[in-house]
Amino acid sequence: MPLPLNRALEAVLDGADPERLRRATTRLIDVYRSGAPPTEQVLSDRVSATAYAAYRMPATHAAVARVLRYALEVAPDLAPHSLVDVGGGTGAAAWAAADAFPGLASVEVVDGSADALAVGADVARHGPRALAGARWTRRDLGGGRALPRADLVTVAYVLGELGPDLRDRVVDAAADAASEAGAVVAVLEPGTPRGFAAALAARDRLLAAGWHVLAPCPHEAACPLAAAGDWCHLAVRLDRTALHRRLKGAALGHEDEKVAYVVARRTPADTPAGRVLRHPVTRKGLVQLELCRDDGTASREVVSRRQGPRYRAARHAGWGDQWPPEGTDPAD
């Protein structure tokens, strides 16, 4: 987690009752792990919203930051000036966007929980100018009202909490809000089969509307993993603060946030030849990569020491990275 967000959370959490936060965190974890869409507002009071900020903002921030980094690798010209964070809660995605795009000037976080928005606004006061001046708008996502126009629209960990019809309406509203030629929509869901299904449905809907995928897919064909009964996701490692460990009752100093996602733009970009689908397996003298390829297939590639630069690149490749890296000759 970046130091500014860490300090902002510490400033807002200073003086909060740690036992109340721990109990609220345990309840939230149980709700989200159930996998079922909530039947009522989850962040229904200040304590639950504060607990959510403490235990979920670091992971959400890490996931969105990584996803935006991958999008920038494919489309380095991305430079949004405005952001709408749909269902943004306490604003973790907005923090990640502000970090990724220094030119971001206008931020609006839209959510149905007044308590989450209030906590998010308190945290954002300790952030960069775009966040400190952000608008925090309470709105029922099912109300049918149009979203504000923006260059970048994020929908992070929202669709899984909605019914299928409402998911489609939210994706459509996000696409309508990102109306400019270079505008971008980023959808993120938990890296579970259910989360992947929601992200994949959003990808299909955006493609059908004429959008173009920036990441993770190096193609716009049907997902080969879904066809094989598998699911595409990414693991992002983040460090836990001492408070984070206490709230979650965790011993490890890190955790892996698994995320399924799609980033799409109205205009196409030069996508990579492939992307790494899992942690590479390194053995003596070789690296085994599971790849999604630009021809719409998924397959394994084994890179041996005899391949020189390609082997050295494979040893440094990570889950989610482009393959091969720029400057690596495919014939090596």
Coordinates of C-alpha atoms in Angstrom, one line a residue:
M1 CA 0.0 0.0 0.0
P2 CA 1.4 3.4 -0.9
L3 CA 2.5 5.6 2.1
P4 CA 0.0 8.4 1.5
L5 CA -3.0 6.1 1.7
N6 CA -1.5 4.3 4.7
R7 CA -1.1 7.6 6.5
A8 CA -4.6 8.8 5.5
L9 CA -6.1 5.6 7.0
E10 CA -4.1 5.9 10.1
A11 CA -5.3 9.5 10.5
V12 CA -8.9 8.6 10.2
L13 CA -8.7 5.5 12.3
D14 CA -6.9 7.3 15.1
G15 CA -9.0 6.9 18.3
A16 CA -11.4 4.3 16.8
D17 CA -12.3 1.5 19.2
P18 CA -10.2 -1.5 17.9
E19 CA -12.5 -4.1 19.3
R20 CA -15.5 -2.7 17.6
L21 CA -13.6 -2.5 14.4
R22 CA -12.4 -6.1 14.7
R23 CA -16.0 -7.3 15.3
A24 CA -17.3 -5.3 12.3
T25 CA -14.4 -6.6 10.1
T26 CA -15.3 -10.2 11.0
R27 CA -18.9 -9.6 10.1
L28 CA -18.0 -8.0 6.8
I29 CA -15.6 -10.9 5.9
D30 CA -18.4 -13.4 6.5
V31 CA -20.8 -11.4 4.3
Y32 CA -18.4 -11.1 1.4
R33 CA -17.1 -14.7 1.7
S34 CA -20.6 -16.1 1.4
G35 CA -20.6 -15.3 -2.3
A36 CA -24.3 -14.3 -2.2
P37 CA -25.4 -10.8 -3.2
P38 CA -26.4 -8.9 0.0
T39 CA -30.0 -8.4 0.6
E40 CA -29.5 -5.2 2.5
Q41 CA -27.0 -2.3 2.8
V42 CA -23.7 -3.9 4.1
L43 CA -22.0 -0.6 5.1
S44 CA -25.0 0.6 7.2
D45 CA -23.2 2.5 9.9
R46 CA -20.0 4.5 10.6
V47 CA -18.3 1.6 12.3
S48 CA -18.8 -0.9 9.5
A49 CA -17.7 1.7 6.9
T50 CA -14.6 2.4 8.9
A51 CA -13.8 -1.3 9.3
Y52 CA -14.3 -1.7 5.5
A53 CA -11.9 1.1 4.8
A54 CA -9.3 -0.4 7.1
Y55 CA -9.4 -3.9 5.8
R56 CA -10.5 -3.6 2.2
M57 CA -9.0 -0.3 0.9
P58 CA -5.4 -1.7 0.8
A59 CA -6.4 -4.8 -1.3
T60 CA -8.7 -2.9 -3.6
H61 CA -6.2 -0.2 -4.1
A62 CA -3.5 -2.8 -5.0
A63 CA -5.7 -4.6 -7.5
V64 CA -6.9 -1.4 -9.3
A65 CA -3.3 0.0 -9.3
R66 CA -2.0 -3.2 -11.0
V67 CA -4.8 -3.3 -13.5
L68 CA -4.3 0.3 -14.5
R69 CA -0.6 -0.3 -14.8
Y70 CA -1.3 -3.1 -17.3
A71 CA -3.7 -0.9 -19.2
L72 CA -1.0 1.8 -19.4
E73 CA 1.5 -0.6 -20.7
V74 CA -0.8 -1.4 -23.6
A75 CA -2.0 2.2 -24.1
P76 CA 0.7 4.6 -22.8
D77 CA -1.3 7.6 -24.1
L78 CA -3.9 7.1 -21.4
A79 CA -4.2 10.4 -19.5
P80 CA -7.7 10.8 -18.1
H81 CA -8.6 14.1 -16.5
S82 CA -11.9 13.0 -14.9
L83 CA -12.9 9.8 -13.0
V84 CA -16.2 8.4 -11.9
D85 CA -15.9 5.6 -9.4
V86 CA -19.1 3.6 -9.6
G87 CA -20.0 1.9 -6.3
G88 CA -16.7 3.2 -5.0
G89 CA -17.5 3.0 -1.3
T90 CA -14.6 4.6 0.6
G91 CA -12.8 5.4 -2.7
A92 CA -9.9 2.9 -3.0
A93 CA -10.2 2.8 -6.8
A94 CA -10.1 6.6 -6.9
W95 CA -6.9 6.6 -4.9
A96 CA -5.3 4.1 -7.3
A97 CA -6.4 6.2 -10.3
A98 CA -5.0 9.4 -8.7
D99 CA -1.7 7.5 -8.2
A100 CA -1.7 6.2 -11.8
F101 CA -2.7 9.4 -13.5
P102 CA -1.1 12.6 -12.0
G103 CA -3.2 14.7 -14.4
L104 CA -6.4 13.6 -12.9
A105 CA -8.3 16.7 -11.9
S106 CA -11.9 15.7 -11.3
V107 CA -13.1 12.8 -9.2
E108 CA -16.6 11.7 -8.3
V109 CA -17.3 8.6 -6.2
V110 CA -20.9 7.2 -6.5
D111 CA -22.2 4.8 -3.9
G112 CA -25.4 3.8 -2.1
S113 CA -23.9 4.0 1.4
A114 CA -23.8 7.4 3.0
D115 CA -21.6 6.1 5.7
A116 CA -19.0 4.7 3.3
L117 CA -19.0 8.0 1.4
A118 CA -18.5 9.9 4.6
V119 CA -15.5 7.8 5.6
G120 CA -14.1 7.9 2.1
A121 CA -14.3 11.7 2.1
D122 CA -12.5 11.8 5.5
V123 CA -9.7 9.6 4.2
A124 CA -9.5 11.6 0.9
R125 CA -8.9 14.9 2.8
H126 CA -5.4 13.5 3.5
G127 CA -4.8 12.7 -0.1
P128 CA -3.7 14.5 -3.3
R129 CA -5.7 17.5 -4.6
A130 CA -7.9 15.5 -6.9
L131 CA -9.1 13.4 -4.0
A132 CA -9.3 16.1 -1.4
G133 CA -11.7 18.0 -3.8
A134 CA -13.6 14.9 -4.9
R135 CA -17.4 14.7 -5.0
W136 CA -19.0 12.0 -2.9
T137 CA -22.5 11.3 -4.3
R138 CA -25.0 9.0 -2.7
R139 CA -27.0 7.2 -5.4
D140 CA -28.9 3.9 -5.8
L141 CA -27.3 2.2 -8.7
G142 CA -30.6 0.7 -9.6
G143 CA -32.3 4.0 -9.9
G144 CA -31.8 4.4 -13.6
R145 CA -30.2 7.8 -13.5
A146 CA -27.3 8.5 -15.9
L147 CA -23.8 8.7 -14.4
P148 CA -21.7 11.8 -14.8
R149 CA -19.5 11.9 -17.9
A150 CA -15.8 11.0 -17.3
D151 CA -12.6 10.0 -19.2
L152 CA -12.2 7.0 -16.8
V153 CA -15.0 5.0 -15.2
T154 CA -14.1 2.3 -12.6
V155 CA -16.5 -0.4 -11.4
A156 CA -14.6 -2.2 -8.7
Y157 CA -16.0 -5.1 -6.7
V158 CA -19.6 -4.0 -7.4
L159 CA -21.2 -6.3 -10.0
G160 CA -21.1 -9.4 -7.8
E161 CA -23.3 -7.7 -5.3
L162 CA -26.0 -7.1 -7.9
G163 CA -28.6 -9.2 -9.7
P164 CA -27.9 -10.0 -13.4
D165 CA -30.2 -7.4 -14.8
L166 CA -28.9 -4.7 -12.7
R167 CA -25.3 -5.7 -13.5
D168 CA -26.0 -5.2 -17.2
R169 CA -27.6 -1.8 -16.5
V170 CA -24.5 -0.7 -14.5
V171 CA -22.1 -1.8 -17.2
D172 CA -24.2 0.1 -19.8
A173 CA -24.3 3.2 -17.6
A174 CA -20.6 3.1 -17.1
A175 CA -20.1 2.8 -20.9
D176 CA -22.5 5.7 -21.5
A177 CA -20.6 7.8 -19.0
A178 CA -17.3 7.2 -20.7
S179 CA -18.4 8.9 -23.9
E180 CA -15.2 10.5 -25.2
A181 CA -13.2 8.8 -28.0
G182 CA -10.3 7.7 -25.7
A183 CA -12.4 7.1 -22.6
V184 CA -11.8 3.9 -20.6
V185 CA -14.0 1.6 -18.4
A186 CA -12.3 -0.7 -15.9
V187 CA -14.3 -3.5 -14.3
L188 CA -12.9 -5.5 -11.4
E189 CA -14.4 -8.5 -9.5
P190 CA -13.0 -11.0 -7.0
G191 CA -10.8 -13.6 -8.7
T192 CA -13.2 -16.4 -8.1
P193 CA -15.2 -18.4 -10.7
R194 CA -18.2 -16.2 -9.8
G195 CA -16.3 -13.0 -10.0
F196 CA -14.7 -14.0 -13.3
A197 CA -18.2 -14.8 -14.7
A198 CA -19.3 -11.2 -13.9
A199 CA -16.2 -9.7 -15.4
L200 CA -16.5 -11.8 -18.5
A201 CA -20.1 -10.8 -18.9
A202 CA -19.1 -7.2 -18.7
R203 CA -16.3 -7.8 -21.3
D204 CA -18.8 -9.4 -23.6
R205 CA -21.3 -6.5 -23.2
L206 CA -18.6 -3.9 -23.9
L207 CA -17.3 -5.7 -26.9
A208 CA -20.9 -6.0 -28.3
A209 CA -21.2 -2.3 -27.9
G210 CA -18.1 -1.7 -30.0
W211 CA -15.5 -1.2 -27.3
H212 CA -12.0 -2.6 -27.5
V213 CA -10.2 -4.6 -24.8
L214 CA -6.9 -3.2 -23.4
A215 CA -6.3 -5.8 -20.7
P216 CA -6.0 -8.5 -19.7
C217 CA -6.9 -10.2 -23.0
P218 CA -4.5 -9.9 -26.0
H219 CA -7.5 -10.6 -28.3
E220 CA -11.2 -9.9 -28.6
A221 CA -12.3 -13.5 -29.3
A222 CA -14.2 -15.7 -26.9
C223 CA -12.3 -16.5 -23.7
P224 CA -10.4 -19.8 -24.1
L225 CA -10.3 -20.4 -20.4
A226 CA -14.0 -20.1 -20.0
A227 CA -14.5 -22.5 -22.9
A228 CA -12.3 -25.0 -21.0
G229 CA -14.2 -24.6 -17.7
D230 CA -11.4 -22.6 -16.2
W231 CA -11.4 -18.9 -15.1
C232 CA -9.0 -16.0 -15.7
H233 CA -7.8 -14.1 -12.8
L234 CA -4.7 -12.3 -11.3
A235 CA -3.0 -12.5 -7.9
V236 CA -1.6 -9.2 -6.6
R237 CA 0.6 -9.4 -3.5
L238 CA 0.4 -6.5 -0.9
D239 CA 2.0 -5.9 2.4
R240 CA -0.3 -5.8 5.5
T241 CA 0.0 -3.1 8.1
A242 CA 0.0 -4.0 11.8
L243 CA -3.6 -2.7 12.0
H244 CA -4.6 -4.8 8.9
R245 CA -3.2 -7.9 10.5
R246 CA -5.0 -7.3 13.8
L247 CA -8.4 -6.6 12.2
K248 CA -8.2 -9.8 10.1
G249 CA -6.5 -11.9 12.8
A250 CA -3.7 -12.7 10.3
A251 CA -0.2 -13.8 11.1
L252 CA 1.4 -13.2 7.7
G253 CA 2.8 -9.8 6.8
H254 CA 1.3 -10.0 3.3
E255 CA -1.7 -11.2 1.4
D256 CA -2.6 -12.1 -2.2
E257 CA -5.6 -10.3 -3.6
K258 CA -7.1 -12.3 -6.5
V259 CA -9.0 -10.3 -9.1
A260 CA -10.7 -10.9 -12.4
Y261 CA -11.0 -7.8 -14.6
V262 CA -11.4 -6.2 -17.9
V263 CA -10.2 -2.7 -19.1
A264 CA -11.8 -1.5 -22.3
R265 CA -11.5 1.7 -24.4
R266 CA -13.6 3.1 -27.2
T267 CA -10.6 3.2 -29.5
P268 CA -8.3 0.2 -30.2
A269 CA -4.7 -0.2 -29.1
D270 CA -1.8 -2.4 -30.0
T271 CA -2.4 -5.4 -27.7
P272 CA 0.5 -7.7 -26.7
A273 CA 1.1 -11.1 -28.3
G274 CA 0.3 -12.8 -25.1
R275 CA -0.2 -12.5 -21.4
V276 CA 0.9 -14.8 -18.5
L277 CA -2.1 -16.6 -17.0
R278 CA -0.5 -18.1 -13.8
H279 CA 2.7 -17.9 -11.8
P280 CA 5.5 -19.2 -14.0
V281 CA 7.0 -22.5 -13.0
T282 CA 10.8 -22.3 -12.9
R283 CA 12.9 -25.5 -13.0
K284 CA 16.6 -26.0 -13.6
G285 CA 17.3 -24.6 -17.0
L286 CA 13.7 -23.8 -18.1
V287 CA 10.6 -21.8 -17.3
Q288 CA 7.1 -23.0 -18.0
L289 CA 4.6 -20.3 -18.9
E290 CA 0.8 -20.6 -19.2
L291 CA -0.2 -18.0 -21.8
C292 CA -3.3 -16.4 -23.3
R293 CA -2.4 -15.6 -27.0
D294 CA -3.4 -13.0 -29.5
D295 CA -5.0 -15.7 -31.7
G296 CA -7.6 -16.4 -29.0
T297 CA -6.0 -19.5 -27.7
A298 CA -4.5 -20.5 -24.4
S299 CA -1.5 -22.8 -24.3
R300 CA 1.8 -23.6 -22.5
E301 CA 5.2 -22.4 -23.6
V302 CA 8.5 -23.9 -22.2
V303 CA 11.4 -21.5 -22.5
S304 CA 14.9 -23.1 -22.0
R305 CA 18.2 -21.6 -21.1
R306 CA 19.4 -22.2 -24.7
Q307 CA 17.0 -19.4 -25.8
G308 CA 19.2 -16.8 -24.1
P309 CA 17.4 -13.4 -23.8
R310 CA 14.0 -15.0 -24.0
Y311 CA 14.9 -17.3 -21.1
R312 CA 16.2 -14.4 -19.0
A313 CA 12.9 -12.6 -19.7
A314 CA 10.9 -15.6 -18.8
R315 CA 12.7 -15.9 -15.4
H316 CA 11.6 -12.4 -14.6
A317 CA 8.0 -12.7 -15.9
G318 CA 5.2 -12.6 -13.5
W319 CA 1.5 -13.6 -13.4
G320 CA -0.4 -11.1 -15.5
D321 CA 2.6 -9.7 -17.4
Q322 CA 2.7 -9.3 -21.2
W323 CA 4.6 -12.0 -23.1
P324 CA 7.0 -11.7 -24.7
P325 CA 8.3 -8.4 -23.2
E326 CA 9.1 -5.6 -25.7
G327 CA 12.4 -6.0 -27.3
T328 CA 12.4 -9.8 -27.0
D329 CA 12.6 -11.5 -30.4
P330 CA 9.8 -14.1 -30.7
A331 CA 12.2 -16.3 -32.6
D332 CA 14.8 -16.4 -29.8

